[in-house]
Short mmCIF file of C-alpha atoms in Angstrom, two decimals:
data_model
loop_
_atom_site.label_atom_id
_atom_site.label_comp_id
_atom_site.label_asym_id
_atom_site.label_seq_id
_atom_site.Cartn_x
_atom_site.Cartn_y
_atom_site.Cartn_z
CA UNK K 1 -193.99 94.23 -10.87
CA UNK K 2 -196.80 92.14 -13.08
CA UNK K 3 -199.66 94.88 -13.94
CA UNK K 4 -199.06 97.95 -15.02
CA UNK K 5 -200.67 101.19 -15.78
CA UNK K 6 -198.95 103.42 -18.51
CA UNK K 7 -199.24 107.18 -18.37
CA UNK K 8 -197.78 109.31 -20.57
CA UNK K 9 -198.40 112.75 -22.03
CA UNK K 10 -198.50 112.83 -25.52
CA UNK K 11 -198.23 117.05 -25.51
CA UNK K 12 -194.47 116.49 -24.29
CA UNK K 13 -191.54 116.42 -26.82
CA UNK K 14 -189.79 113.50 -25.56
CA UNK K 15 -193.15 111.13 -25.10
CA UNK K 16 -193.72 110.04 -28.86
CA UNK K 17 -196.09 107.95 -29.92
CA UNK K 18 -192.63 105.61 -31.22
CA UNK K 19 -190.94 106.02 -28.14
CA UNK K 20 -194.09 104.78 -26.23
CA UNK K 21 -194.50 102.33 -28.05
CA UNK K 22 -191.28 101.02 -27.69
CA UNK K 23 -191.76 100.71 -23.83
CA UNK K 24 -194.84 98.51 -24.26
CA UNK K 25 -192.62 96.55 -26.56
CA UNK K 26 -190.33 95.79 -23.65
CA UNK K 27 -193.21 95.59 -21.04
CA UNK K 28 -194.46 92.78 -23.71
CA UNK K 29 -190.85 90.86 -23.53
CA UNK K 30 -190.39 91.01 -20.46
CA UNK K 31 -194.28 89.25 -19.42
CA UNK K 32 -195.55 92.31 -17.90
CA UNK K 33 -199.29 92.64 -18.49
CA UNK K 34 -200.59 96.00 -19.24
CA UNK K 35 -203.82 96.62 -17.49
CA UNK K 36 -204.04 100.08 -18.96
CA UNK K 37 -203.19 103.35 -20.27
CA UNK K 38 -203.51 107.36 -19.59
CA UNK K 39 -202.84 110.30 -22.00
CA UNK K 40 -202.38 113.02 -19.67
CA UNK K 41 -203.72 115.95 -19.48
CA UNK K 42 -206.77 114.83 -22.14
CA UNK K 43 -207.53 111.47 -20.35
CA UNK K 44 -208.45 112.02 -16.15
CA UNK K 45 -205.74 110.05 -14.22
CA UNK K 46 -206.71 106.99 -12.63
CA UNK K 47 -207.41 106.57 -8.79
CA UNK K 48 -206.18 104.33 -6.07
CA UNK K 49 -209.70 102.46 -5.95
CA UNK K 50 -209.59 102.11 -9.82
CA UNK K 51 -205.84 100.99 -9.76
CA UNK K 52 -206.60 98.72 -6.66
CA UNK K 53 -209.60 97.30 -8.53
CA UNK K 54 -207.74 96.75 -11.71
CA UNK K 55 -204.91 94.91 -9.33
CA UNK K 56 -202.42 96.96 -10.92
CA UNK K 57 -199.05 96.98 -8.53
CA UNK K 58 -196.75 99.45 -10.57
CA UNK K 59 -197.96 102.47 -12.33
CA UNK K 60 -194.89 103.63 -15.11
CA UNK K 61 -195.00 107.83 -15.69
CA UNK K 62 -193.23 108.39 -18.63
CA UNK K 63 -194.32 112.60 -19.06
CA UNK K 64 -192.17 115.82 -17.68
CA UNK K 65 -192.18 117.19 -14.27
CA UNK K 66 -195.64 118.26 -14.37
CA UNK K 67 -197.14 115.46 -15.74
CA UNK K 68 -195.56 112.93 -12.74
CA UNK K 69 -196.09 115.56 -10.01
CA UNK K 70 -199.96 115.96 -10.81
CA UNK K 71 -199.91 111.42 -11.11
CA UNK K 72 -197.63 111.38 -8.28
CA UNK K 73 -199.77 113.69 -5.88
CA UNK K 74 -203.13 111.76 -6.85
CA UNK K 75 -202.18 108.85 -6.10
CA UNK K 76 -199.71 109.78 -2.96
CA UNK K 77 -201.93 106.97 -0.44
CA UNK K 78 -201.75 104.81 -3.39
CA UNK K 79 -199.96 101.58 -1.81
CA UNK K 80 -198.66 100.42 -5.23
CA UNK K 81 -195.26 100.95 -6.89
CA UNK K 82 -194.14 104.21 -9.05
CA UNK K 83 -191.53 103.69 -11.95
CA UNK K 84 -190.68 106.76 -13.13
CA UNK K 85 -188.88 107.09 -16.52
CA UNK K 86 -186.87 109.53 -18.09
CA UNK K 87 -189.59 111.45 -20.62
CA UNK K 88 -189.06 115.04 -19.84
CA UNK K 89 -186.50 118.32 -20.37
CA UNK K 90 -184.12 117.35 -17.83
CA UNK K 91 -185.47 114.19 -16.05
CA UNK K 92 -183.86 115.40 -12.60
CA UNK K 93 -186.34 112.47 -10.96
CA UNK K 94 -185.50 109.27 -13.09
CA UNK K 95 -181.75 110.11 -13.27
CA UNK K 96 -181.78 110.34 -8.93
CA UNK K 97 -183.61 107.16 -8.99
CA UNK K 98 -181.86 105.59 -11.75
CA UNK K 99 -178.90 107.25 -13.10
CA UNK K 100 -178.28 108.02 -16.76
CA UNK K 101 -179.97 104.54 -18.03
CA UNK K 102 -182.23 104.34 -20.80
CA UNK K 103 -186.34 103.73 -20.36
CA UNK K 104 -185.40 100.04 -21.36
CA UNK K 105 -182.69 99.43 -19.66
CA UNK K 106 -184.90 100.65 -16.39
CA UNK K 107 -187.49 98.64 -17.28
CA UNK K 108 -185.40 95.64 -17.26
CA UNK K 109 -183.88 95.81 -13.89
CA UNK K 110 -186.96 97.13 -12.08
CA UNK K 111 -188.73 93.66 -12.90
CA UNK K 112 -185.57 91.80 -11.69
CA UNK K 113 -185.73 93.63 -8.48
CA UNK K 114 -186.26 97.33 -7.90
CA UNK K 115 -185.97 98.84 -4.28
CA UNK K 116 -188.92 100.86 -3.11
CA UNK K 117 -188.16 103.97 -1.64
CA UNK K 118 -189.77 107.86 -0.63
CA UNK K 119 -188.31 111.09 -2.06
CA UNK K 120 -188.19 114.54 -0.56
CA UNK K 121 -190.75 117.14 -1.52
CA UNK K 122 -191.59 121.05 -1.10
CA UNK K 123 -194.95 121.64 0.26
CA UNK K 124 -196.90 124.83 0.13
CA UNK K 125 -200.65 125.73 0.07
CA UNK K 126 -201.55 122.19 -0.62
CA UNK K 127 -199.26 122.01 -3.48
CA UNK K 128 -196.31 119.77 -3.78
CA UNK K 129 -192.68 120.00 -6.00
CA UNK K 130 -190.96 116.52 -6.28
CA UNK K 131 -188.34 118.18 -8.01
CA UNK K 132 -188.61 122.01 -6.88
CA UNK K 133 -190.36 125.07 -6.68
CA UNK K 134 -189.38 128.43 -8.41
CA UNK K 135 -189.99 131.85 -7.15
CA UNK K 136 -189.11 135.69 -8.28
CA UNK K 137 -189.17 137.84 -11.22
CA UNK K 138 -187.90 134.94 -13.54
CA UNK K 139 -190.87 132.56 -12.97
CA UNK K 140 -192.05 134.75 -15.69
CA UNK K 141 -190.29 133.42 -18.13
CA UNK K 142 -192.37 130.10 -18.17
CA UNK K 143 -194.77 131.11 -20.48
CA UNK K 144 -192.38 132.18 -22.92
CA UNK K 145 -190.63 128.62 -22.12
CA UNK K 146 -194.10 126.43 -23.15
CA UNK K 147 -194.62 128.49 -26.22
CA UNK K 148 -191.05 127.20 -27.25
CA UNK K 149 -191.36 123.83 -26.07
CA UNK K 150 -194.92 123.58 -28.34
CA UNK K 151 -193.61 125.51 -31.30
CA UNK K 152 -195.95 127.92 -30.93
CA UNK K 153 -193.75 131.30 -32.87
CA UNK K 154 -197.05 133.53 -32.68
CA UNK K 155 -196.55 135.50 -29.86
CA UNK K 156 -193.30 134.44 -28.46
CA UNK K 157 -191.55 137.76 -28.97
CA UNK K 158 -194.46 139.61 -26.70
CA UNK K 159 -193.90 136.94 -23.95
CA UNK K 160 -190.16 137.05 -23.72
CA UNK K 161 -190.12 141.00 -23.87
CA UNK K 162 -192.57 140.86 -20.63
CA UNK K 163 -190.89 138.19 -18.78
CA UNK K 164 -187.63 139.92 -19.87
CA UNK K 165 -188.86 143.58 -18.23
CA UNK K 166 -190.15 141.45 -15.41
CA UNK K 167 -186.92 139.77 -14.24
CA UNK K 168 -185.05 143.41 -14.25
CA UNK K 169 -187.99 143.88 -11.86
CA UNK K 170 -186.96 144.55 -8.10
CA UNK K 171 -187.29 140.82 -7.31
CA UNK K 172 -188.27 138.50 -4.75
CA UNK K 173 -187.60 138.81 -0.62
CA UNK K 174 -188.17 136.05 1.41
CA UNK K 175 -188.41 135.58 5.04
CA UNK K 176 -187.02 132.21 7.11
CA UNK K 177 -183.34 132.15 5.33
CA UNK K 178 -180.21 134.04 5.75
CA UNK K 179 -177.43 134.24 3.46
CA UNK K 180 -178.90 135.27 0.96
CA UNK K 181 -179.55 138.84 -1.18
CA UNK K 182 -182.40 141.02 -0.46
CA UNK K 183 -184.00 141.06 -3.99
CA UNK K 184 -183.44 137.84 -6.07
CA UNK K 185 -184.18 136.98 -9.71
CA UNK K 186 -184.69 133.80 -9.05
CA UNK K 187 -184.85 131.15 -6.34
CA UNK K 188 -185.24 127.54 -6.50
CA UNK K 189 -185.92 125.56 -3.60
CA UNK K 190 -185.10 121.91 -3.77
CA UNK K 191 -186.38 119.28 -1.50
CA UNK K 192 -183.76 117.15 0.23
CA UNK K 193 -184.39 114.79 3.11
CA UNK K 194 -184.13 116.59 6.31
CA UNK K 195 -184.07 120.04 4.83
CA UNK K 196 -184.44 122.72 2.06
CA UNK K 197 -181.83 123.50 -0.47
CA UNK K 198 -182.36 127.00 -1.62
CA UNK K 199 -180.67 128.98 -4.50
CA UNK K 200 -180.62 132.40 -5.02
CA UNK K 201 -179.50 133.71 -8.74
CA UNK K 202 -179.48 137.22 -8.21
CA UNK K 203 -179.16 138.45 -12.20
CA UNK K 204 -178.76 142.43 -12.67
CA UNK K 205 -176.90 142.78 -15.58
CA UNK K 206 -177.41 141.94 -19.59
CA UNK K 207 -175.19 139.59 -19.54
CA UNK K 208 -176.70 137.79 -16.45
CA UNK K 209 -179.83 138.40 -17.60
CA UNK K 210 -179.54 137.59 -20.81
CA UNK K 211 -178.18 133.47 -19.62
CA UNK K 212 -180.95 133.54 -17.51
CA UNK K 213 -183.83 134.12 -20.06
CA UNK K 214 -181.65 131.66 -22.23
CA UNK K 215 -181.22 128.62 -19.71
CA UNK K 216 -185.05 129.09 -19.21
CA UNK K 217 -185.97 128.27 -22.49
CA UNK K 218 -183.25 125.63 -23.31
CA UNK K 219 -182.36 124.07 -19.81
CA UNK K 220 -181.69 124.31 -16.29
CA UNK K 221 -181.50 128.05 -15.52
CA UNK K 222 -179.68 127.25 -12.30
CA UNK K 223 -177.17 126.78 -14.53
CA UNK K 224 -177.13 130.27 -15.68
CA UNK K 225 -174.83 131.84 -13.42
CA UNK K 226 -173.37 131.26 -9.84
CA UNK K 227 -175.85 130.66 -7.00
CA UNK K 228 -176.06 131.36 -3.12
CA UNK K 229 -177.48 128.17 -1.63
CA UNK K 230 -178.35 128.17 2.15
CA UNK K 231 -180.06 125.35 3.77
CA UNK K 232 -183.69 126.65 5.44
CA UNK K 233 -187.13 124.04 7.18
CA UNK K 234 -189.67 126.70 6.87
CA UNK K 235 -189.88 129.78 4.43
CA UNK K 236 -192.41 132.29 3.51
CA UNK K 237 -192.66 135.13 0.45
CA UNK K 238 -192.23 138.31 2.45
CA UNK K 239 -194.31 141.31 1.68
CA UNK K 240 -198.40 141.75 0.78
CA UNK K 241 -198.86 140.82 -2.45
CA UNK K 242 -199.07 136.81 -3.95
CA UNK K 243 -195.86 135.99 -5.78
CA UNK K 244 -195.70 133.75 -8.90
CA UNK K 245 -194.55 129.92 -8.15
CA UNK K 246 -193.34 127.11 -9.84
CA UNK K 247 -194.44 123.71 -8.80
CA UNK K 248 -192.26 121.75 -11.03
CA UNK K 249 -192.77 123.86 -13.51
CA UNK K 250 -196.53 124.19 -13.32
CA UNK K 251 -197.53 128.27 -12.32
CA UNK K 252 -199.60 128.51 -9.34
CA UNK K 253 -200.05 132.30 -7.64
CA UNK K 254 -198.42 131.73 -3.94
CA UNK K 255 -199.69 134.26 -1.26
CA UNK K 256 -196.56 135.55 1.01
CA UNK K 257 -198.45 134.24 4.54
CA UNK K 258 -198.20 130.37 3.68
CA UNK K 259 -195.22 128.38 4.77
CA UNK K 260 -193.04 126.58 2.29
CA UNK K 261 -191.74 123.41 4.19
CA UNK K 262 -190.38 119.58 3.49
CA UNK K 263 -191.68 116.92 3.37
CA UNK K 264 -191.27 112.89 2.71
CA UNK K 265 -193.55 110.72 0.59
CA UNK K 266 -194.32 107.27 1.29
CA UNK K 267 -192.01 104.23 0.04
CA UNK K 268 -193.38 104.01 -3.19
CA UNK K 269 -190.68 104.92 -5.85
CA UNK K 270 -188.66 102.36 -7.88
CA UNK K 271 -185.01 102.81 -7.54
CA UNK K 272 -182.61 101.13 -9.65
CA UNK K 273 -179.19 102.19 -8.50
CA UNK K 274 -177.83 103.13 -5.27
CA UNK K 275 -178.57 106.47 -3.85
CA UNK K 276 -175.56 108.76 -3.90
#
C-alpha cells in the first residue's frame, strides 16, 4: 500500500468535501502518495490499464453502496488492492471487512498490514450486488428514498403515495426457494460464501407497512419487521412480466427468466479484522 487512487462521490451525505479531506490528511502522514482522484458519478472511473500505468496498488472507495459496486465491478480483473471505507447509509461492506473503526483508524492499520481477501456477491443479468439485491413491491420505495437522501421536498409526497399503493400491491413470487410466502413485500437476497441468504418481509398491514416505508427512507428496512430467511444457489422472478431490482441500491428492471446466483470475487479486498 504506496499509491493510491481516491474515489469518492461527492453527491453522498457522508463524503464531504471536510471529511475527504481529512483522509488525504492521513494518507499524507502516513507517506502514502496519492497518484489520483475520482468524483463519481461526474468524473468516468479509472481502468485497470490506467491504474496499472499510473502504478497505483490500492484504490480507497470512500462513496455508498452504489458508488463501490459500479468501482468495484469495473475494475473486478483489476490485480490491485481495494480499501473500502465506511462513507455510506449503513456501510454493511467496510464494517464486514473492518468492524466499527473509523476511516482513519482503517487507514492506519491497512498500511501496517492489511489481509487481502474476496467477498461473496449476487449475480444476475450481468449485474452484480456486493452487498444485496432487493426485489418486490417495496423496491418502489427507492425513489422516494433518493429524494430524501438529496433534500429534494418537491415531489416527495407523490413518490411515497405511489411506492406506498405499490407495496399493498400483490407482491413478488419467486421460483428456486421454499419456505417462504407466496406474495412478498419485500425480499433481500444477500450473498454469502457458498450460498444465498434470502429474506422475505411479507408486510400486509398499516402498521407493517407503515415500518416498512419508514426503515426505507431512514435505514435498513430488513429491520422493519420479522423476516423468513431460507438459504437458496439459484433463483428466478416467477411469472411474465420484468420485476423491479435493487443492485445495492441502484434500480435495474430484472426479467423473471434470468437466474439470480452467487458468486466470489477475486482476493482483492483489504481486511482489517478477523472475519467473524
Amino acid at each position: 500500500m504506496k499509491n493510491l487512487w481516491f474515489i469518492t462521490n461527492p453527491s453522498s451525505g457522508s463524503a464531504t468535501p471536510e471529511k475527504c479531506a481529512a483522509i488525504e490528511a492521513v494518507f499524507e502522514e502516513r507517506g502514502l502518495r496519492l497518484v489520483g482522484r475520482t468524483g463519481f458519478p461526474d468524473e468516468a472511473l479509472p481502468t485497470s490499464q490506467s491504474l496499472d500505468a499510473a502504478k497505483v496498488d490500492t484504490v480507497v472507495l470512500f462513496a455508498g453502496d452504489g458508488t463501490i459496486n459500479a468501482a468495484v465491478c469495473a475494475l473486478a480483473e483489476w490485480k490491485g488492492a481495494i480499501l473500502i471505507l465506511p462513507g455510506g447509509t449503513m456501510n454493511l461492506l467496510a464494517k464486514a471487512l473492518h468492524g466499527n473503526a473509523d476511516p482513519a483508524a482503517i487507514i492506519h492499520t491497512a498500511h501496517e498490514g492489511g489481509g487481502k481477501v474476496a467477498l461473496p456477491f449476487v449475480e444476475a443479468g450481468g449485474r452484480r450486488a456486493l452487498v444485496g439485491l432487493i426485489l418486490g413491491p417495496a423496491a418502489s420505495w427507492v425513489r422516494a428514498r433518493e429524494m430524501v437522501r438529496a433534500g429534494k421536498v418537491r415531489g416527495l409526497g407523490r413518490a411515497m403515495l405511489m411506492a406506498w399503493r405499490r407495496t399493498f400491491a400483490r407482491g413478488i413470487k419467486l421460483e428456486g426457494v421454499r419456505g417462504l410466502r407466496e406474495r412478498a413485500q419485500a425480499v433481500f437476497v444477500r450473498p454469502e460464501a457458498d450460498h444465498l441468504d434470502v429474506a422475505a418481509v411479507d408486510a400486509r398491514d398499516f402498521r407493517s407497512i407503515t415500518a416498512l416505508g419508514w426503515e426505507w427512507l431512514t435505514g435498513d428496512w430488513v429491520a422493519a419487521a420479522a423476516v423468513t430467511q431460507v438459504r437458496a444457489t439459484v433463483i428466478r422472478v416467477a411469472g411474465y412480466k420484468p420485476a423491479l431490482a435493487l443492485f445495492d441500491g441502484e434500480p435495474v428492471m430484472l426479467e423473471p427468466d434470468i437466474p439470480i446466483t452467487g458468486g466470489m470475487t477475486a482476493r482483492q479486498f483489504l481486511r482489517t479484522v478477523e472475519a467473524t
